[in-house]
mmCIF file of C-alpha atoms in Angstrom:
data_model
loop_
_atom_site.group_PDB
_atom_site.id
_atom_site.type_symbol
_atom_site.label_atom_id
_atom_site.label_comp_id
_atom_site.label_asym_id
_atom_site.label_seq_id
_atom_site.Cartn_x
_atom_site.Cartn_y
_atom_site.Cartn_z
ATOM 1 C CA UNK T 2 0.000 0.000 0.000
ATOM 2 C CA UNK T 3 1.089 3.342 -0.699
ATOM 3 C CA UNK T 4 -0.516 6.482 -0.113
ATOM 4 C CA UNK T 5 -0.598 9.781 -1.569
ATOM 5 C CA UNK T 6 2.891 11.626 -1.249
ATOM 6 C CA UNK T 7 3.113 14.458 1.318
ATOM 7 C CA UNK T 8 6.219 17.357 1.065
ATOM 8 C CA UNK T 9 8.201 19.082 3.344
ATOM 9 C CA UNK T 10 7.915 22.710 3.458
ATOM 10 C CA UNK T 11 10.168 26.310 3.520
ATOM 11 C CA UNK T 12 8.918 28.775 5.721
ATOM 12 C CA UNK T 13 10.743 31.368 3.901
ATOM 13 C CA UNK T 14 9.751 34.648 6.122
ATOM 14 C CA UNK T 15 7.678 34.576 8.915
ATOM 15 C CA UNK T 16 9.536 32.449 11.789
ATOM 16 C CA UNK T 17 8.376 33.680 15.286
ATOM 17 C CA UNK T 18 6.641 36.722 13.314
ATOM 18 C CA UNK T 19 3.842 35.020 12.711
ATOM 19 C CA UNK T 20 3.242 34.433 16.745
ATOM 20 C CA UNK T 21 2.649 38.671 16.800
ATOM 21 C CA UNK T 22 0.513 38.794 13.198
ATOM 22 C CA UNK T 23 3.503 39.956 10.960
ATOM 23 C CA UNK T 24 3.235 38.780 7.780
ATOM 24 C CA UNK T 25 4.658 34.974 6.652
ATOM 25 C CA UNK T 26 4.998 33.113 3.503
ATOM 26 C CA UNK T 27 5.392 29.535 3.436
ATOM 27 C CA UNK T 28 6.316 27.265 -0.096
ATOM 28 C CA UNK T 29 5.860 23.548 -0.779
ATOM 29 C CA UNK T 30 9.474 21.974 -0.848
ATOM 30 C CA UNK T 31 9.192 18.626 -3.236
ATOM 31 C CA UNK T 32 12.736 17.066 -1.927
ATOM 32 C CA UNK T 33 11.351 15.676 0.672
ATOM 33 C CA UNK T 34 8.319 13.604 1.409
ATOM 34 C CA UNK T 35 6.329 11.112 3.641
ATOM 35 C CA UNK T 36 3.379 8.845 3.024
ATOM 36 C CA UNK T 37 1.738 6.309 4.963
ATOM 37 C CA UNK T 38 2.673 2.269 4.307
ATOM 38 C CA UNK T 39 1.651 -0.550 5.954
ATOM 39 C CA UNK T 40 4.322 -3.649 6.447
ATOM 40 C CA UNK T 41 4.070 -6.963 8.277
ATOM 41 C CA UNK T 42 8.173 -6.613 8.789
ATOM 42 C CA UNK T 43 8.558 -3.373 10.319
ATOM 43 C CA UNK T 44 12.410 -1.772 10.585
ATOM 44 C CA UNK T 45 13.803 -0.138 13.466
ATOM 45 C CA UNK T 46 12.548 3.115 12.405
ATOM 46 C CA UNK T 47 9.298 1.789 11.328
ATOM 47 C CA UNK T 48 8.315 0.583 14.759
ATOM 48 C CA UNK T 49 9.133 3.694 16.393
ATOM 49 C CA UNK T 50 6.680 5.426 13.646
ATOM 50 C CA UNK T 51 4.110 2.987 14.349
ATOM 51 C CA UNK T 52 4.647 3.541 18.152
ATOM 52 C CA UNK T 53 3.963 7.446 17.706
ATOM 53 C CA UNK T 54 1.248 7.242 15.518
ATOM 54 C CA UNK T 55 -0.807 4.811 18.405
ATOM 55 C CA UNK T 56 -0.187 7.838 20.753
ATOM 56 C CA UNK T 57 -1.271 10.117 17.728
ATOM 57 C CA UNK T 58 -4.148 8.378 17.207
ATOM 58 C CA UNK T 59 -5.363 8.891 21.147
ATOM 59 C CA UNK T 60 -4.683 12.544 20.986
ATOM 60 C CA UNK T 61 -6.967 13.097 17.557
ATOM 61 C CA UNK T 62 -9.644 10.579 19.658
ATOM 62 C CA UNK T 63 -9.087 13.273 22.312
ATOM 63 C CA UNK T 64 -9.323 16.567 19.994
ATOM 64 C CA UNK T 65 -12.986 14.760 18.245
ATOM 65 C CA UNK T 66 -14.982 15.765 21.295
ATOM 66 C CA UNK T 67 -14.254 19.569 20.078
ATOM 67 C CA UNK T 68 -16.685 18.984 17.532
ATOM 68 C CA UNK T 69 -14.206 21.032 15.041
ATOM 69 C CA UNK T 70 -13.508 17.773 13.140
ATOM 70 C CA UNK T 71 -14.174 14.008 13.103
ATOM 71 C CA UNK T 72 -11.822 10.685 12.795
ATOM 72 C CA UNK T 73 -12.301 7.579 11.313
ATOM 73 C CA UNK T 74 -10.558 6.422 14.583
ATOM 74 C CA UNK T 75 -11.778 2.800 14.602
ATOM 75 C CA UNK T 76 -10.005 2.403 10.913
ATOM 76 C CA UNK T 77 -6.983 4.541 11.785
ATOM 77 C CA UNK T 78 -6.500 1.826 14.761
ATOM 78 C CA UNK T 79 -6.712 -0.856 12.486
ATOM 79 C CA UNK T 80 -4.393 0.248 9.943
ATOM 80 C CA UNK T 81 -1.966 0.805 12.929
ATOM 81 C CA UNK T 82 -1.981 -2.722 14.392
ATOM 82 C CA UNK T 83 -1.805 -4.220 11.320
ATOM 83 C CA UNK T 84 1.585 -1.796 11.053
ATOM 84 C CA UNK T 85 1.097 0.872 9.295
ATOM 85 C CA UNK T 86 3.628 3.407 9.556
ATOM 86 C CA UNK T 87 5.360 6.943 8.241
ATOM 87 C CA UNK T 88 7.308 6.413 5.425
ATOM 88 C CA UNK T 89 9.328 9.679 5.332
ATOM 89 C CA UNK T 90 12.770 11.325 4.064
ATOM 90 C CA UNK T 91 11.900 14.821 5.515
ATOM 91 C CA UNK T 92 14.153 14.959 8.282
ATOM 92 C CA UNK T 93 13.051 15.427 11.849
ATOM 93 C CA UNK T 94 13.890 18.715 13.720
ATOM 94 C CA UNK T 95 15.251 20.247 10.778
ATOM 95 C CA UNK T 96 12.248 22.945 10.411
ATOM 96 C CA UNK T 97 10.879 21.667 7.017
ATOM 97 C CA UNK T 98 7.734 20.181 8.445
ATOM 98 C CA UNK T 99 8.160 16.593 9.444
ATOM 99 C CA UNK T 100 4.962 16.335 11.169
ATOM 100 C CA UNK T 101 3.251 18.651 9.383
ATOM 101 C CA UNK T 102 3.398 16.020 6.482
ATOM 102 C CA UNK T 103 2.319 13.002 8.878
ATOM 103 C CA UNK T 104 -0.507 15.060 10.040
ATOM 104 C CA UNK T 105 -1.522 16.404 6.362
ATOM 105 C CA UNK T 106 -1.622 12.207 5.419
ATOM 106 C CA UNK T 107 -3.637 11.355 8.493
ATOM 107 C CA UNK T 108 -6.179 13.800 8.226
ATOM 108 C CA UNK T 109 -6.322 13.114 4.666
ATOM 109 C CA UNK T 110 -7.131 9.071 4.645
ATOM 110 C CA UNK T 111 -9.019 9.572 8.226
ATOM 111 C CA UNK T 112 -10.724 12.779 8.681
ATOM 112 C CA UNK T 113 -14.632 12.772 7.856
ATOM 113 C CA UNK T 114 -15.990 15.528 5.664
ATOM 114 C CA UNK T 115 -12.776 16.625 5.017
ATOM 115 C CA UNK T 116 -12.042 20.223 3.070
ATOM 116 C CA UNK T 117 -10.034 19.254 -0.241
ATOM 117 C CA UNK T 118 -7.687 20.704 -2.562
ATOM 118 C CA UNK T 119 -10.450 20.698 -5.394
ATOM 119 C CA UNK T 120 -13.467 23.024 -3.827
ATOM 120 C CA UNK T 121 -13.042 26.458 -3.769
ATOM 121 C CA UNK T 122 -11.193 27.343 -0.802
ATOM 122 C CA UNK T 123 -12.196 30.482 0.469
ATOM 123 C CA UNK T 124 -10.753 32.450 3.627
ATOM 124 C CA UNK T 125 -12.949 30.661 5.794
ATOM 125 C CA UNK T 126 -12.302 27.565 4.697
ATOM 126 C CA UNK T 127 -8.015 27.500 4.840
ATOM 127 C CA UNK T 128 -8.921 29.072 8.318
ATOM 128 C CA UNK T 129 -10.752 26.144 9.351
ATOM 129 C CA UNK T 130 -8.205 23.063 8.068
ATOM 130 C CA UNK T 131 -5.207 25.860 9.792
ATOM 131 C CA UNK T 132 -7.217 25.370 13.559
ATOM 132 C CA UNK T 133 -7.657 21.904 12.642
ATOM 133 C CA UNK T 134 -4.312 20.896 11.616
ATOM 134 C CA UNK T 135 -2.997 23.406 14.961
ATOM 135 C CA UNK T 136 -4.926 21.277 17.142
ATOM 136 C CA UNK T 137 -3.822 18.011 15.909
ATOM 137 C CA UNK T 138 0.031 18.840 15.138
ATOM 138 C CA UNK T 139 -0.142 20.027 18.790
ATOM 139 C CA UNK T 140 0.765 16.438 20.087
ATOM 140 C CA UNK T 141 4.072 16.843 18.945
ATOM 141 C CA UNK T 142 4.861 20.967 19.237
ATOM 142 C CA UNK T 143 2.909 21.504 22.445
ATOM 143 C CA UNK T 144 1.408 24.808 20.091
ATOM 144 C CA UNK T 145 1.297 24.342 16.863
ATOM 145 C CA UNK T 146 0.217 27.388 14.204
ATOM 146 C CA UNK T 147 -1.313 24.574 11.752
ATOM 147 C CA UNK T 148 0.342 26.032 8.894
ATOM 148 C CA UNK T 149 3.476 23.042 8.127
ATOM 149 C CA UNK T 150 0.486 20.900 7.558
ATOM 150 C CA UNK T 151 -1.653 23.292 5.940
ATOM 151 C CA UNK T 152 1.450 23.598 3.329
ATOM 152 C CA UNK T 153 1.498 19.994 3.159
ATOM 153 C CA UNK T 154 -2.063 19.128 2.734
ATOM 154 C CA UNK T 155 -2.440 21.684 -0.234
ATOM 155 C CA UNK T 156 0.978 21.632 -1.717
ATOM 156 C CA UNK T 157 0.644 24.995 -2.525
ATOM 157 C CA UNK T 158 2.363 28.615 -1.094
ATOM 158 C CA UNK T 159 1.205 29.793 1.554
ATOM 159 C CA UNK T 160 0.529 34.048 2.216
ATOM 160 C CA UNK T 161 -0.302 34.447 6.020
ATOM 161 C CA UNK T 162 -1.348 38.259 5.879
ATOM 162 C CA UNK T 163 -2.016 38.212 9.481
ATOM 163 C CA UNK T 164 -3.139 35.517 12.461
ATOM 164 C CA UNK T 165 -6.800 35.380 10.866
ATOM 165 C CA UNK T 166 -6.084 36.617 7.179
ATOM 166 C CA UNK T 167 -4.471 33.595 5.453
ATOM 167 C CA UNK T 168 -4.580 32.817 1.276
ATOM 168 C CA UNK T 169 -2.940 30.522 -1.341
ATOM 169 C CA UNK T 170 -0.823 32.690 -3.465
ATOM 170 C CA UNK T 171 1.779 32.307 -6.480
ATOM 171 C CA UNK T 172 5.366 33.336 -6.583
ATOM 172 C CA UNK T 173 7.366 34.755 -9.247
ATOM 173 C CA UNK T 174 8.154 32.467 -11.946
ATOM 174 C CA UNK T 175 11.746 30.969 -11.295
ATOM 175 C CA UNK T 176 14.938 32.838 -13.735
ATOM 176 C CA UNK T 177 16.593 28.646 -13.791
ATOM 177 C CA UNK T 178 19.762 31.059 -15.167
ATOM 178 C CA UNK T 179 19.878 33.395 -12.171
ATOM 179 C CA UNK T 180 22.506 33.933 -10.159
ATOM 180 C CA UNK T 181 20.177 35.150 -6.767
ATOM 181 C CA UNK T 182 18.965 32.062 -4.967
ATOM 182 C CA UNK T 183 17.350 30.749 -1.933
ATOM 183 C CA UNK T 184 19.583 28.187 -0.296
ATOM 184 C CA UNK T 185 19.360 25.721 2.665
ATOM 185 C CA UNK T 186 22.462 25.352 4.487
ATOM 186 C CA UNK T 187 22.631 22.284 6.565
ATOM 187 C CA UNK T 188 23.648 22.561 10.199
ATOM 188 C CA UNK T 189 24.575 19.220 10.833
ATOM 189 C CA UNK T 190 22.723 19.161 14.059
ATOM 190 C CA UNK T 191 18.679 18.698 15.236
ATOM 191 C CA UNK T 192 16.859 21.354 16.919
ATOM 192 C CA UNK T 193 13.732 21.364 19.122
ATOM 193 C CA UNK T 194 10.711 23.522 18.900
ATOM 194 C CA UNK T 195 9.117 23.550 21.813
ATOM 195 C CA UNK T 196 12.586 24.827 23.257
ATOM 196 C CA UNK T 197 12.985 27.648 21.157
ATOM 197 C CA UNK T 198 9.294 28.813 21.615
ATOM 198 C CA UNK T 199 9.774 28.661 25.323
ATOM 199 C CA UNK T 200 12.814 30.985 24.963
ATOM 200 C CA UNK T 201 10.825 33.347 22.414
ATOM 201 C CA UNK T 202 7.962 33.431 24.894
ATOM 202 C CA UNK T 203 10.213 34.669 27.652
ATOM 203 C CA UNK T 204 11.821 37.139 25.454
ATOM 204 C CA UNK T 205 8.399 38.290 24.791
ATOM 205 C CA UNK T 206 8.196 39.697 28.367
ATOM 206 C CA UNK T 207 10.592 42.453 27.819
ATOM 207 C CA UNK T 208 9.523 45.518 26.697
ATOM 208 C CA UNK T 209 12.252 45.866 24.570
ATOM 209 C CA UNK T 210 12.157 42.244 22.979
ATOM 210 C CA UNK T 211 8.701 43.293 22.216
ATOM 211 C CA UNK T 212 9.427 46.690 20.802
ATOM 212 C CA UNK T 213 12.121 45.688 18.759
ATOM 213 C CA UNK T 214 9.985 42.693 17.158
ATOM 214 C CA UNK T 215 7.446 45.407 16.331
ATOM 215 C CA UNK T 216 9.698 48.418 15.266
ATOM 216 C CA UNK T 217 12.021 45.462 13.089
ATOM 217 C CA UNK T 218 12.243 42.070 12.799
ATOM 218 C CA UNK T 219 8.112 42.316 11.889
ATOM 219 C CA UNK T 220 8.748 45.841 9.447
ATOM 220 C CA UNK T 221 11.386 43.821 8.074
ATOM 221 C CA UNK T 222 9.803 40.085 7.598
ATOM 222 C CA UNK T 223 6.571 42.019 6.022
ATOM 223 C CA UNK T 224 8.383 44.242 3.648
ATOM 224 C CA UNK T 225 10.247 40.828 2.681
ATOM 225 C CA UNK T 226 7.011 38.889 2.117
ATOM 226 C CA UNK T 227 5.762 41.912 -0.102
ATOM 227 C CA UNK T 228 8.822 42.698 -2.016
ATOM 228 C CA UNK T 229 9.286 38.705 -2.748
ATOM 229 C CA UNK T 230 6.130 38.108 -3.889
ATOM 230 C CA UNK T 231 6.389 41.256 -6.228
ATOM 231 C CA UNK T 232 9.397 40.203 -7.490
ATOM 232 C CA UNK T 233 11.600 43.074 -6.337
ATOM 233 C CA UNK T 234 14.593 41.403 -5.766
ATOM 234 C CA UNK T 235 16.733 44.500 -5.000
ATOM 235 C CA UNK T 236 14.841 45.886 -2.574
ATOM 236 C CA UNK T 237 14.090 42.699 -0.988
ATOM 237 C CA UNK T 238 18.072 41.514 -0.737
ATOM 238 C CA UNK T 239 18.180 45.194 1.226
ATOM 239 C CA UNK T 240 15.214 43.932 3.686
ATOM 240 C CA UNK T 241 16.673 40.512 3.807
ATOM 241 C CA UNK T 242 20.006 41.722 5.045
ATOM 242 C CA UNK T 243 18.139 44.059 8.121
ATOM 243 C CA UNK T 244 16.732 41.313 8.965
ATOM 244 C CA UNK T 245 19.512 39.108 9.075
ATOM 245 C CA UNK T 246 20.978 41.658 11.779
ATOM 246 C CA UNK T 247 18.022 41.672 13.806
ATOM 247 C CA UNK T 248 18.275 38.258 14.335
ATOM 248 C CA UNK T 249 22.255 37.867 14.749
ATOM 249 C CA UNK T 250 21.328 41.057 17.500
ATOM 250 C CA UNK T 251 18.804 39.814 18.833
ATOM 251 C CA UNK T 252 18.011 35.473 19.123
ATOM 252 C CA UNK T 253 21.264 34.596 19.509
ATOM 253 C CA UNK T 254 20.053 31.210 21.618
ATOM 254 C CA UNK T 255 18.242 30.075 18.329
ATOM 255 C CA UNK T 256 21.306 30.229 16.080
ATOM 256 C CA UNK T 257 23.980 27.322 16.934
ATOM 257 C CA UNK T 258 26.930 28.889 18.157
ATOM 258 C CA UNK T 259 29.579 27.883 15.597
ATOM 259 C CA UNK T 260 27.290 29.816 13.021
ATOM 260 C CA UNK T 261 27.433 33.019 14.702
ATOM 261 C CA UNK T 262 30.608 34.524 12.813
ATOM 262 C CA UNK T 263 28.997 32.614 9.689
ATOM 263 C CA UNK T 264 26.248 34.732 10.322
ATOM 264 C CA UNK T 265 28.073 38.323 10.854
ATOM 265 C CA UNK T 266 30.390 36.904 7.592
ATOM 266 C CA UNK T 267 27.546 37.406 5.516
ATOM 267 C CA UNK T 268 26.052 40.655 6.309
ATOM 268 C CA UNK T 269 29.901 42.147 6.527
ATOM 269 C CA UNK T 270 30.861 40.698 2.859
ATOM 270 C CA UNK T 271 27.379 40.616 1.268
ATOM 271 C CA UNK T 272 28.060 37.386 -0.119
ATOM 272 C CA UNK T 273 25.109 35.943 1.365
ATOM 273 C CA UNK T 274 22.641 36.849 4.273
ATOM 274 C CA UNK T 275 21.512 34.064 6.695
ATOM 275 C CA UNK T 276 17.826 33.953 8.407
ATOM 276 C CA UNK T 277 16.183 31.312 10.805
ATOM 277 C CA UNK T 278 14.412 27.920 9.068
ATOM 278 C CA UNK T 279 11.416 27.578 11.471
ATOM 279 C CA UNK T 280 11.880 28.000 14.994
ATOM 280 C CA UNK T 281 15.763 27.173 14.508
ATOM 281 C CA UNK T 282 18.274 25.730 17.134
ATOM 282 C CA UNK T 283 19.643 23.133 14.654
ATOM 283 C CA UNK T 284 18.446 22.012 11.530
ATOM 284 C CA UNK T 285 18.325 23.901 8.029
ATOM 285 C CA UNK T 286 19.384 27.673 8.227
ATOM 286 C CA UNK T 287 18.075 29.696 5.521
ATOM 287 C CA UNK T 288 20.851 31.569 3.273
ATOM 288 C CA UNK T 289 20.136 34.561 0.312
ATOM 289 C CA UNK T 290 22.395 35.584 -2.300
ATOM 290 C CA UNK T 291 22.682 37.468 -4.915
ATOM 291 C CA UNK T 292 24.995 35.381 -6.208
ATOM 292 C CA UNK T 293 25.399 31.347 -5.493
ATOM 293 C CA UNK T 294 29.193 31.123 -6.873
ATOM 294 C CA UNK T 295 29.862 33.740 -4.471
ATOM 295 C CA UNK T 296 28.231 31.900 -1.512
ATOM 296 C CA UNK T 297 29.157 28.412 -2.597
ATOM 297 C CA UNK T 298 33.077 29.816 -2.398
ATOM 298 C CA UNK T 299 32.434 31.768 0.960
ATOM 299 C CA UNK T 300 30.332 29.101 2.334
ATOM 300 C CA UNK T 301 33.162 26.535 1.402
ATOM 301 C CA UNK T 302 32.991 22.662 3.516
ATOM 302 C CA UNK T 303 29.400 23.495 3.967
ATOM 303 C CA UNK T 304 26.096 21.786 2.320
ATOM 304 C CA UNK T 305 23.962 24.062 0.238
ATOM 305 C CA UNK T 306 21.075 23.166 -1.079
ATOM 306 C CA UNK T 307 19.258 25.720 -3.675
ATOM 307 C CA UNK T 308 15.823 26.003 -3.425
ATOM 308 C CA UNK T 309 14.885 29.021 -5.314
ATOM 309 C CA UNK T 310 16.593 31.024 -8.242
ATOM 310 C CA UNK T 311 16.246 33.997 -9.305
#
């Protein structure tokens, strides 16, 4: 059995912004994916899939009594002692949406009157499958925004205008012979959500923390979002590189340590400028460049992985 094929996704601006209503914009990311299989022989990595999902499957039997949405739990059961599992190459606490794609292929096979890719989806209606998909990717985030799924589930980009504003959107066609991309840069280490949140939420408690997320990291992310998605790539690689400050100034705990001078390298040489891939701590960081040669050679003994080109 194979199911239908779920991706990872790139938050490309947004991260923590989106807590406080800035503006986000999230993009379907085909490299990696998950679907569901079922096997009699299950690997190492199988079984410990097939362990989760029985403790998934307790908390959606849990989340039913909200009335927001209902389970085919008595067939989701099934499938799971009969070994059903995750089959996934998105890597886990690397920011792309791991479970975001497990709970986009749950709710897909199991949910009852589910919303689908094929109606029309107005406002209301992405609203809805974002609560949804919040409440059940909560399990494994403690909070969960809904949106990785929400990517996943429509394979589609993303615009989050604000908390309660959300729309599918298109993005610029790709220039396959530009030299300006959107890179991945692996950090060779795992990082933890619920962590980082905790230490964002703290933050939050400061005046200052809160003025400067207002005044610019959110003045920057938004002018990002807008300048992206109209294709103004020189005054968005001027926002980009603000931002990349604010966050080198200003969440140093959710950037690993050995890329901090990585970090100030880039906004000092303007070979590339680095940002946050999710909630960070480990995992993917997010790199733009004007030009990839020039990144690739300053970057040097490091994986980069291009995403976008422009």
């Amino acid at each position: 059995m194979k199911g239908p094929l779920f991706y990872s996704k790139i938050l490309l601006f947004g991260e923590y912004g989106i807590i406080k209503d800035s503006k986000g914009l999230s993009i379907p990311y085909n490299f990696f994916k998950g679907a569901l299989k079922t096997d009699s022989q299950l690997s190492r990595e199988a079984k410990d899939s097939n362990s989760s999902l029985k403790n998934f499957a307790n908390h959606l039997a849990e989340i039913q009594s909200e009335d927001l949405v209902q389970f085919d739990i008595v067939a989701l059961q099934k499938d799971i002692e009969e070994g059903m599992y995750f089959d996934s190459s998105i890597p886990q606490g690397y920011g792309i949406g791991s479970s975001g794609a497990l709970v986009a292929a749950i709710y897909d096979k199991y949910a009852s009157d589910k919303i689908t890719v094929l109606e029309n989806l107005t406002r209301e209606k992405l609203l809805k499958l974002k609560t949804i998909f919040g409440k059940m990717e909560s399990f494994f985030h403690g909070k969960s925004s809904g949106l990785d799924p929400l990517n996943s589930y429509l394979s589609l980009p993303i615009l989050i205008n604000s908390h309660d504003n959300i729309e599918s959107t298109s993005l610029p066609s790709q220039n396959k012979e530009g030299k300006g991309a959107v890179f991945l840069l692996d950090s060779g280490m795992t990082g933890e959500t619920a962590p980082m949140v905790q230490i964002f939420m703290e933050q939050m408690k400061q005046e200052g923390f809160r003025n400067m997320l207002k005044d610019k990291f959110i003045k920057h992310t938004d002018a990002c979002v807008e300048h992206f998605l109209n294709g103004d790539i020189k005054s968005l690689f001027g926002h980009v590189k603000q931002l990349s400050h604010v966050v080198l100034d200003n969440f140093k705990p959710m950037i690993p340590k050995q890329f901090h001078t990585l970090w100030k390298k880039g906004i000092e040489t303007n070979d590339y400028y680095l940002k946050l891939c999710g909630s960070g701590g480990g995992g993917y960081i997010l790199g733009f460049t004007e030009d990839i040669d020039k990144a690739k050679k300053s970057l040097q003994g490091h994986k980069l992985e291009v995403v976008y080109n422009f």
